[in-house]
Amino acid sequence: MSTRQPYARPSIEMAHGSGGKRSRELTDELFLAHFGADGASPELARLDDQARFDLAPLLALGDRLALTTDSFVVTPLFFRGGDIGRLAVHGTVNDLAVGGALPRYLTCGFILEEGLATETLERVVVSMAAAAREAEVEIVAGDTKVVPRGAADGLFINTAGVGVVPAAYRLDPRSIQPGDSILLSGTIGDHGAAVVDARGELALEIEIESDSMALHRLTAAMLAASPRIRCMRDATRGGLATVLNEFALSAGRRLDLREEAIPVREGVSGVCELLGLDPLYLANEGKLVAVVPAADADAVLAAMRARPEGRDAACIGEVSAGRGPAVVLRTTFGAERRVGLLVGDQLPRIC
Ligand code: MG
């Protein structure tokens, strides 16, 4: 945690987005004070129009670059277990990691609403800087825009990420084969339920925490256990059901799931029952699904369970020899239920 004085001006003004003196002040005294603290990012501190990095050390890690982008509009900005800043780092790190990439660099763009308390912005930036440090990724470039009161809701963040993919990894859902095992890294719905809880519309007795976390160390351990992993995806917006439907569509296969194998926390089930939500579709910010050749499933599962991010990992089903694309859930009562793609949005602005 930084010991420096908080940024002196109480709220964001239109002038903070002018590109002039007030913009520079915000960059130096707020963004650089945290993102560039203790020499964290010499690239960012250079304040040039672009970040530049040497290819040689990247080439030593792999043979392809991975590039991803994501925007974050979650409301409220803070919730148990995280905030929009942590989410922005973790979401982008995870989108790189599930492609087998080693995340290296992030950029961030902030859209700020006039009148936003700078204290709120600073809390988010401090949290984002800490998340990047923990994940060992460098925030190398950024941008700030200010829009008039009412034109945004406090603040929005866009991030982009660059990583390197080791030559041995060729993840692709089209490579899914009948008989493959479907692995899930832990409990589902924690993030979605935590945000619902933070909106304060329910008087919940059980405290639910978002699962927001970086998964790149988990994916590295999994790929070390089996470089033949067919594909991985983080189950964010749209939840587990959405990722599995995407896999089924890409591969043209039927995926069979066992309901009793899918871990759901008691508090999350409670929220779902109260609101008529299905945990299969609730957002996660620290969970991934992997499809793995059956012969490698035990080794990958053991590698997952050996790490805190995958402590509750489980094999939740198999790829069927039957007709696809389809995702079919065998319920605890023995019935079969088709799990389709979500129609509409069950919870807007969840990430
Ligand atoms: Mg993703």
XYZ file of C-alpha atoms and ligand atoms in Angstrom:
352
model
C 0.000 0.000 0.000
C 1.271 3.424 -0.936
C 1.955 5.841 1.902
C 1.719 8.975 -0.248
C -0.913 11.691 0.183
C -4.208 11.085 -1.600
C -4.849 13.177 -4.707
C -5.841 16.616 -3.483
C -8.869 17.530 -5.622
C -12.141 16.112 -4.283
C -13.863 15.240 -7.547
C -13.366 14.714 -11.260
C -13.882 17.829 -13.346
C -14.255 18.131 -17.120
C -10.775 19.723 -17.128
C -9.302 16.383 -15.979
C -10.030 15.097 -19.457
C -8.759 18.152 -21.313
C -5.312 16.788 -22.049
C -3.948 19.965 -20.417
C -2.576 20.869 -17.021
C -5.328 19.250 -14.925
C -5.059 16.003 -16.938
C -1.335 15.870 -16.368
C -1.844 16.469 -12.662
C -4.273 13.521 -12.450
C -1.869 11.306 -14.381
C 1.120 12.185 -12.228
C -0.476 12.431 -8.805
C -3.004 9.618 -9.046
C -2.361 7.095 -11.836
C 1.449 7.145 -11.896
C 1.603 7.415 -8.109
C 0.186 3.883 -7.976
C 0.787 2.177 -11.327
C 4.324 3.505 -11.584
C 5.131 3.314 -7.854
C 8.576 1.979 -6.966
C 9.498 1.736 -10.637
C 6.644 -0.743 -11.257
C 6.293 0.342 -14.865
C 9.118 2.348 -16.438
C 7.209 2.098 -19.740
C 4.165 3.852 -18.294
C 6.282 6.449 -16.477
C 7.878 7.458 -19.797
C 4.432 8.905 -20.736
C 4.936 8.385 -24.434
C 2.092 7.662 -26.842
C 2.804 3.944 -26.804
C 4.542 1.279 -24.733
C 7.435 -0.513 -26.436
C 9.021 -3.779 -25.386
C 11.862 -6.008 -26.495
C 10.912 -9.062 -28.516
C 13.853 -11.203 -27.446
C 12.640 -12.071 -23.919
C 9.130 -12.743 -25.284
C 10.481 -15.043 -28.010
C 12.266 -17.024 -25.325
C 8.860 -17.863 -23.803
C 6.875 -18.936 -26.851
C 6.152 -18.609 -30.535
C 2.907 -16.572 -30.578
C 1.538 -13.425 -28.956
C -1.955 -13.428 -27.451
C -3.920 -10.159 -27.382
C -7.262 -9.572 -25.686
C -9.522 -6.705 -24.621
C -12.420 -6.346 -22.218
C -14.562 -3.569 -20.713
C -15.819 -3.349 -17.145
C -19.056 -1.631 -16.159
C -19.966 -3.500 -12.955
C -22.322 -1.866 -10.478
C -21.689 -1.270 -7.646
C -17.969 -0.494 -8.053
C -17.120 -2.288 -4.798
C -18.443 -5.612 -3.565
C -17.332 -8.286 -1.125
C -14.199 -9.964 -2.504
C -13.356 -7.343 -5.110
C -14.033 -4.172 -7.054
C -14.050 -2.988 -10.651
C -10.251 -2.514 -10.648
C -9.382 -6.039 -9.515
C -11.972 -7.394 -11.924
C -10.381 -5.506 -14.819
C -6.945 -7.011 -14.116
C -8.182 -10.516 -13.389
C -10.588 -10.624 -16.340
C -7.871 -9.723 -18.818
C -5.191 -11.925 -17.242
C -7.639 -14.843 -17.324
C -8.652 -14.304 -20.946
C -4.967 -14.628 -21.864
C -4.308 -17.544 -19.514
C -7.109 -19.791 -20.795
C -5.513 -19.651 -24.261
C -2.336 -21.070 -22.728
C -0.648 -17.639 -22.767
C 1.679 -16.281 -20.111
C 0.224 -12.807 -19.365
C 2.827 -9.997 -19.501
C 1.422 -6.525 -20.237
C -1.837 -4.676 -19.657
C -3.189 -1.354 -20.842
C -6.088 0.444 -19.200
C -8.520 3.106 -20.371
C -10.680 4.936 -17.848
C -13.974 6.625 -18.705
C -14.737 8.933 -15.771
C -17.970 10.739 -15.042
C -17.714 14.394 -14.040
C -18.318 14.656 -10.304
C -16.865 11.237 -9.432
C -15.120 11.438 -6.048
C -11.372 11.192 -6.668
C -11.180 9.155 -3.468
C -13.302 6.499 -5.196
C -11.094 6.560 -8.282
C -7.985 6.302 -6.137
C -9.357 3.269 -4.271
C -9.952 1.558 -7.604
C -6.490 2.451 -8.933
C -4.766 1.255 -5.731
C -6.655 -2.022 -5.969
C -5.858 -2.425 -9.661
C -2.163 -1.778 -9.048
C -2.116 -4.377 -6.273
C -3.885 -6.954 -8.468
C -1.380 -6.372 -11.282
C 1.540 -6.699 -8.871
C 0.162 -9.972 -7.461
C -0.339 -11.331 -10.965
C 3.112 -10.112 -12.053
C 1.776 -8.252 -15.065
C 2.867 -4.722 -15.933
C 0.400 -1.907 -16.703
C 2.326 -0.271 -19.534
C -0.091 2.223 -21.078
C -3.278 4.046 -20.173
C -5.781 6.677 -21.164
C -8.351 8.797 -19.345
C -11.458 10.451 -20.737
C -14.005 12.486 -18.784
C -17.662 12.672 -19.803
C -20.253 15.136 -18.410
C -22.393 14.264 -15.391
C -25.002 11.687 -16.374
C -23.113 10.412 -19.450
C -21.524 7.514 -17.507
C -22.120 5.846 -14.160
C -19.105 6.825 -12.045
C -16.401 5.034 -13.929
C -15.874 2.415 -16.608
C -12.602 0.653 -17.373
C -11.336 -0.937 -20.568
C -8.270 -3.140 -20.440
C -6.192 -4.880 -23.069
C -3.628 -7.575 -22.373
C -0.648 -9.102 -24.149
C 0.779 -12.531 -23.391
C 3.049 -15.113 -24.951
C 1.917 -18.632 -25.890
C 4.481 -21.426 -25.482
C 4.977 -23.375 -28.722
C 3.722 -26.681 -27.271
C 0.198 -25.397 -26.548
C -2.456 -25.442 -29.285
C -5.730 -24.971 -27.470
C -8.815 -25.085 -29.667
C -12.376 -26.233 -28.838
C -12.646 -27.759 -32.325
C -10.174 -30.416 -31.144
C -12.658 -31.780 -28.547
C -13.179 -35.570 -28.921
C -15.871 -37.987 -27.674
C -14.805 -39.439 -24.337
C -12.932 -36.293 -23.218
C -13.406 -35.194 -19.606
C -14.870 -31.827 -18.605
C -13.127 -30.243 -15.615
C -14.304 -27.244 -13.576
C -11.892 -25.370 -11.267
C -14.312 -24.763 -8.362
C -17.672 -23.503 -7.101
C -19.896 -21.597 -9.528
C -21.890 -18.383 -9.208
C -19.889 -16.741 -6.410
C -19.231 -13.517 -8.308
C -22.788 -13.091 -9.585
C -24.237 -13.729 -6.139
C -21.738 -11.362 -4.447
C -22.712 -8.526 -6.802
C -26.418 -9.181 -6.236
C -25.703 -9.085 -2.495
C -23.746 -5.813 -2.846
C -26.698 -4.205 -4.616
C -28.419 -4.531 -1.269
C -31.793 -5.626 -2.597
C -31.721 -8.767 -0.453
C -31.219 -9.103 3.279
C -28.888 -12.090 3.105
C -27.776 -13.915 6.199
C -24.828 -15.620 4.536
C -21.962 -13.439 3.325
C -20.957 -14.252 -0.231
C -17.600 -13.231 -1.671
C -16.744 -12.762 -5.318
C -14.247 -15.329 -6.602
C -12.319 -12.629 -8.540
C -8.781 -13.991 -8.977
C -6.038 -14.492 -11.519
C -5.901 -17.988 -12.987
C -2.637 -17.932 -14.956
C -0.680 -19.908 -12.382
C -3.441 -22.508 -12.348
C -3.491 -22.802 -16.163
C 0.327 -23.094 -16.220
C 0.169 -25.967 -13.713
C -2.603 -27.670 -15.707
C -0.714 -27.398 -18.991
C 2.441 -28.685 -17.314
C 0.415 -31.742 -16.219
C -0.966 -32.200 -19.756
C 0.044 -30.136 -22.779
C -2.727 -32.036 -24.587
C -5.548 -30.095 -22.873
C -8.011 -29.467 -25.715
C -9.311 -26.087 -24.594
C -10.024 -23.885 -21.593
C -12.262 -20.896 -20.977
C -13.023 -18.755 -17.950
C -16.717 -18.917 -17.068
C -17.474 -15.189 -16.705
C -20.661 -13.462 -17.916
C -23.258 -16.117 -18.811
C -21.587 -18.591 -16.460
C -20.690 -22.250 -16.850
C -23.659 -22.992 -19.137
C -22.569 -20.367 -21.663
C -18.968 -21.618 -21.891
C -20.108 -25.212 -22.332
C -22.537 -24.188 -25.075
C -19.723 -22.345 -26.848
C -17.555 -25.481 -26.662
C -20.425 -27.704 -27.885
C -21.057 -25.365 -30.829
C -17.395 -25.064 -31.835
C -16.820 -28.811 -31.619
C -20.273 -29.882 -32.890
C -20.400 -32.287 -29.923
C -22.804 -33.187 -27.140
C -21.533 -32.520 -23.600
C -23.020 -34.568 -20.740
C -22.896 -33.058 -17.242
C -23.641 -34.504 -13.815
C -25.462 -31.976 -11.648
C -24.263 -33.465 -8.361
C -20.619 -33.052 -9.462
C -20.953 -29.274 -9.966
C -19.934 -27.461 -6.752
C -22.242 -24.625 -5.638
C -21.905 -22.854 -2.283
C -24.902 -22.925 0.016
C -25.195 -19.123 0.043
C -25.170 -19.012 -3.752
C -27.909 -21.645 -4.011
C -29.871 -19.575 -1.487
C -29.626 -16.407 -3.611
C -30.617 -18.384 -6.705
C -33.679 -19.836 -4.989
C -34.768 -16.435 -3.706
C -34.432 -14.716 -7.072
C -35.266 -17.582 -9.419
C -31.747 -17.587 -10.902
C -29.868 -20.613 -12.196
C -26.281 -20.927 -10.855
C -25.256 -22.500 -14.171
C -25.709 -19.054 -15.760
C -24.309 -16.908 -12.925
C -21.049 -15.052 -13.569
C -17.717 -16.211 -12.171
C -14.481 -14.202 -12.151
C -12.068 -16.864 -10.988
C -13.294 -20.143 -12.447
C -12.409 -21.980 -15.616
C -13.630 -24.993 -17.534
C -11.233 -27.310 -19.362
C -11.805 -30.182 -21.764
C -9.075 -32.783 -21.364
C -8.342 -36.194 -22.946
C -9.762 -38.785 -20.499
C -6.342 -40.406 -20.061
C -4.938 -37.098 -18.717
C -7.937 -36.052 -16.587
C -6.663 -37.421 -13.255
C -3.261 -35.767 -13.663
C -4.792 -32.393 -14.586
C -7.331 -32.591 -11.757
C -4.551 -33.368 -9.261
C -2.536 -30.384 -10.545
C -5.625 -28.161 -10.136
C -6.404 -29.342 -6.613
C -2.793 -28.748 -5.569
C -3.279 -24.998 -6.105
C -5.519 -22.685 -4.050
C -7.332 -21.487 -7.208
C -8.333 -25.062 -7.994
C -8.849 -26.491 -4.516
C -12.476 -27.431 -5.247
C -11.850 -28.593 -8.832
C -14.068 -31.413 -10.092
C -14.710 -33.554 -13.132
C -18.276 -32.563 -14.000
C -18.947 -34.594 -17.119
C -17.825 -36.046 -20.426
C -18.009 -35.360 -24.111
C -20.599 -37.751 -25.505
C -20.419 -39.846 -28.652
C -24.041 -38.719 -29.194
C -25.321 -36.043 -31.550
C -24.432 -32.412 -30.960
C -24.169 -29.595 -30.505
C -25.895 -29.884 -27.141
C -25.277 -29.539 -23.423
C -27.278 -32.015 -21.337
C -27.462 -32.064 -17.550
C -28.333 -35.251 -15.664
C -30.060 -33.883 -12.567
C -29.682 -35.161 -9.022
C -33.077 -36.856 -9.514
C -31.912 -38.694 -12.631
C -33.792 -36.587 -15.179
C -32.080 -35.167 -18.269
C -32.301 -31.434 -18.913
C -31.104 -29.554 -21.971
C -28.967 -26.566 -20.915
C -29.371 -23.969 -23.658
C -27.859 -20.575 -24.306
C -29.188 -17.784 -22.142
C -31.995 -15.763 -23.684
C -31.807 -12.136 -22.532
C -29.639 -11.047 -19.627
C -30.355 -12.499 -16.216
C -28.156 -9.939 -14.408
C -26.995 -6.828 -16.283
C -23.736 -5.022 -15.444
C -22.255 -7.942 -13.552
C -18.683 -7.337 -14.768
Mg -13.140 -15.123 -21.061
